[in-house]
Coordinates of C-alpha atoms in Angstrom, one line a residue:
M171 CA -159.4 -79.6 -57.9
K172 CA -157.6 -83.0 -58.9
F173 CA -154.3 -84.3 -57.3
L174 CA -151.9 -86.7 -59.4
S175 CA -152.4 -89.9 -59.4
N176 CA -149.9 -92.6 -57.6
E177 CA -148.3 -93.7 -61.1
Q178 CA -147.5 -90.0 -61.1
L179 CA -146.4 -89.1 -58.0
A180 CA -144.0 -92.2 -58.3
F181 CA -142.4 -91.0 -61.1
V182 CA -142.2 -87.4 -59.3
F183 CA -140.4 -89.2 -56.0
G184 CA -138.8 -91.5 -58.6
L185 CA -137.2 -88.7 -60.7
L186 CA -136.6 -86.5 -57.5
G187 CA -134.6 -89.7 -55.7
N188 CA -132.5 -89.8 -59.4
I189 CA -131.4 -86.2 -58.8
V190 CA -130.8 -86.7 -55.1
S191 CA -128.9 -90.0 -55.4
F192 CA -126.8 -88.6 -57.8
M193 CA -125.8 -85.8 -55.8
V194 CA -125.4 -88.4 -53.2
F195 CA -123.3 -90.1 -55.2
L196 CA -120.7 -87.2 -55.7
A197 CA -120.7 -86.1 -51.9
P198 CA -117.7 -87.5 -51.3
I199 CA -115.9 -85.4 -53.8
P200 CA -114.8 -82.7 -50.9
T201 CA -112.9 -85.9 -49.4
F202 CA -111.6 -87.2 -52.5
Y203 CA -110.3 -83.5 -53.2
T204 CA -108.5 -83.2 -49.7
I205 CA -107.6 -87.1 -50.6
Y206 CA -105.3 -85.4 -54.3
K207 CA -104.4 -82.4 -52.0
K208 CA -102.0 -84.1 -49.5
K209 CA -101.3 -87.2 -51.8
S210 CA -102.5 -89.4 -49.1
S211 CA -105.7 -91.7 -48.3
K212 CA -104.3 -91.4 -44.4
G213 CA -107.3 -91.0 -42.7
F214 CA -110.2 -92.3 -44.7
Q215 CA -111.9 -95.3 -45.4
S216 CA -112.6 -97.4 -47.7
I217 CA -115.2 -99.6 -46.7
P218 CA -117.8 -96.7 -47.9
Y219 CA -117.2 -96.8 -51.7
V220 CA -117.2 -100.9 -51.4
V221 CA -120.4 -101.0 -49.7
A222 CA -121.7 -98.3 -51.9
L223 CA -120.4 -99.8 -55.4
L224 CA -122.5 -103.7 -53.7
S225 CA -125.6 -101.8 -53.4
A226 CA -125.3 -100.0 -56.4
M227 CA -124.7 -103.4 -58.2
L228 CA -127.8 -104.6 -56.5
L229 CA -130.0 -102.4 -57.3
L230 CA -128.9 -102.1 -60.8
Y231 CA -129.4 -105.9 -60.8
Y232 CA -132.8 -105.9 -59.0
G233 CA -134.3 -103.3 -61.9
V234 CA -133.1 -105.5 -64.6
L235 CA -135.1 -108.0 -63.5
K236 CA -137.8 -106.1 -62.3
T237 CA -139.8 -105.0 -65.4
N238 CA -140.9 -101.2 -65.6
A239 CA -137.6 -99.9 -63.2
F240 CA -135.9 -97.6 -65.5
L241 CA -135.7 -95.1 -62.8
I242 CA -133.5 -97.7 -60.6
I243 CA -132.1 -98.8 -63.4
S244 CA -130.6 -95.5 -65.0
I245 CA -129.4 -94.1 -61.5
N246 CA -127.9 -97.2 -60.2
G247 CA -125.7 -97.6 -63.4
I248 CA -124.6 -94.5 -62.8
G249 CA -123.9 -94.6 -59.3
C250 CA -121.6 -98.2 -60.2
V251 CA -119.2 -95.9 -62.4
I252 CA -118.8 -93.2 -60.4
E253 CA -117.9 -95.7 -56.8
I254 CA -115.7 -97.5 -59.3
I255 CA -114.0 -93.9 -59.5
Y256 CA -114.0 -93.3 -56.5
L257 CA -112.3 -96.8 -55.4
I258 CA -109.7 -96.7 -58.1
F259 CA -108.9 -92.4 -57.0
Y260 CA -108.6 -93.8 -53.4
I261 CA -106.5 -96.9 -54.2
V262 CA -104.3 -95.1 -56.6
H263 CA -103.7 -92.6 -53.7
A264 CA -103.6 -95.1 -50.6
S265 CA -101.2 -96.8 -48.6
K266 CA -99.7 -100.3 -49.6
K267 CA -101.3 -102.1 -46.3
D268 CA -104.7 -100.2 -47.6
K269 CA -104.3 -101.2 -51.6
I270 CA -104.1 -104.9 -50.2
T271 CA -106.4 -103.9 -47.5
T272 CA -109.6 -102.1 -50.4
M273 CA -108.4 -104.1 -53.4
S274 CA -109.4 -107.6 -51.2
L275 CA -112.1 -106.1 -49.8
I276 CA -113.2 -105.8 -53.5
L277 CA -112.6 -109.0 -54.5
L278 CA -115.0 -110.4 -51.7
V279 CA -117.9 -108.4 -51.6
N280 CA -118.0 -106.9 -54.8
V281 CA -116.8 -110.1 -57.4
A282 CA -117.1 -113.0 -55.0
A283 CA -120.8 -111.5 -53.5
F284 CA -122.1 -110.8 -56.0
G285 CA -121.2 -113.4 -58.2
L286 CA -123.0 -115.6 -55.7
V287 CA -125.8 -113.8 -55.4
M288 CA -126.5 -114.1 -59.3
A289 CA -125.2 -117.6 -59.4
V290 CA -127.8 -118.5 -56.6
T291 CA -130.6 -116.3 -57.7
L292 CA -130.4 -117.1 -61.6
F293 CA -129.9 -120.6 -61.4
L294 CA -131.8 -121.7 -57.9
L295 CA -134.8 -119.7 -58.0
G296 CA -137.7 -119.0 -60.2
E297 CA -138.3 -115.5 -61.6
A298 CA -140.9 -114.5 -58.9
K299 CA -139.0 -115.9 -55.9
R300 CA -135.5 -114.2 -57.8
V301 CA -137.1 -110.4 -57.8
S302 CA -138.0 -110.9 -54.2
A303 CA -135.0 -111.8 -52.9
V304 CA -132.9 -109.6 -54.6
G305 CA -135.5 -107.2 -53.4
W306 CA -134.5 -108.4 -50.0
M307 CA -130.9 -108.1 -50.1
C308 CA -131.4 -104.5 -51.9
A309 CA -132.9 -103.5 -48.7
V310 CA -130.5 -105.0 -46.2
F311 CA -127.4 -103.8 -48.2
N312 CA -129.1 -100.1 -48.4
I313 CA -129.5 -99.9 -45.2
A314 CA -125.3 -100.9 -44.8
V315 CA -125.0 -97.8 -47.3
F316 CA -126.1 -95.4 -44.5
A317 CA -124.7 -97.3 -41.7
A318 CA -120.9 -97.7 -43.8
P319 CA -120.2 -93.7 -43.1
L320 CA -120.9 -94.3 -39.2
S321 CA -117.4 -96.9 -39.1
I322 CA -115.7 -93.2 -39.3
V323 CA -118.1 -91.9 -36.0
R324 CA -115.2 -93.8 -33.5
Q325 CA -112.4 -91.3 -35.3
V326 CA -115.1 -88.2 -35.5
I327 CA -115.0 -88.7 -31.6
R328 CA -111.7 -90.0 -31.0
T329 CA -110.2 -86.8 -33.2
K330 CA -112.9 -84.2 -32.5
S331 CA -113.0 -83.3 -35.6
V332 CA -115.7 -83.9 -38.5
E333 CA -113.0 -83.7 -41.2
Y334 CA -113.5 -87.5 -42.1
M335 CA -117.4 -87.4 -41.8
P336 CA -118.9 -84.6 -44.1
F337 CA -122.2 -83.3 -43.6
S338 CA -122.9 -83.0 -47.4
L339 CA -122.7 -86.8 -47.2
S340 CA -125.4 -87.2 -44.3
F341 CA -127.8 -84.2 -45.2
F342 CA -127.8 -86.3 -49.2
L343 CA -129.0 -89.6 -47.2
T344 CA -131.7 -88.5 -45.2
L345 CA -133.0 -86.7 -48.5
C346 CA -132.6 -89.3 -50.9
A347 CA -133.9 -92.1 -48.6
T348 CA -136.8 -89.6 -48.2
M349 CA -137.4 -90.1 -52.1
W350 CA -137.0 -93.3 -51.9
F351 CA -139.2 -94.2 -49.8
F352 CA -142.4 -92.5 -51.1
Y353 CA -141.6 -94.0 -54.6
G354 CA -141.3 -97.1 -53.3
L355 CA -144.2 -96.6 -51.4
F356 CA -146.6 -95.6 -54.6
T357 CA -145.4 -97.9 -56.6
K358 CA -145.9 -100.6 -54.1
D359 CA -142.2 -101.4 -54.4
Y360 CA -142.0 -102.3 -51.0
Y361 CA -138.3 -103.3 -51.3
I362 CA -137.3 -100.2 -52.6
A363 CA -138.9 -98.3 -49.4
A364 CA -137.7 -100.1 -47.2
S365 CA -134.1 -99.8 -48.4
L366 CA -133.3 -96.5 -47.6
K367 CA -132.7 -96.0 -51.4

């Protein structure tokens, strides 16, 4: 009996990673439905979506720099669009103070920090070092995506309510990490394997 090759296994886990990542990107829909019903984002934070957008932007950039990375490019392009939609929706329903905070975070993190990453890697690093540097950044920021929902834990403990930390998001993040770990393992892309996505 012949087992699948590493390339075939990588494709299977990459495809599953795309499917689960898409579910991760959609997991906050109940949160945004609550915001829509309340006509307010009070009690919810934009930080997880700002960090998730940066993560998707970095992974998209990494996929473009790397060869044969269609599975990484496709899901992170979709992820960028979804996270932007979430942030726009959040801003529309936020208080004036939260709008200013969120827009400041977007400018600082998603525009300035990402712009700096691109400028430094494009103009100061050679091609091989560029892929490696962006790969490490992806690993760090993907871990941040997993840690970002933990910023809500204090509120969950204080209110004794998990309303602000949906189970679906936690479940799909764990499943997603598993799929991308094996994809990274089978493609020998240790940046993806270490990045939890």
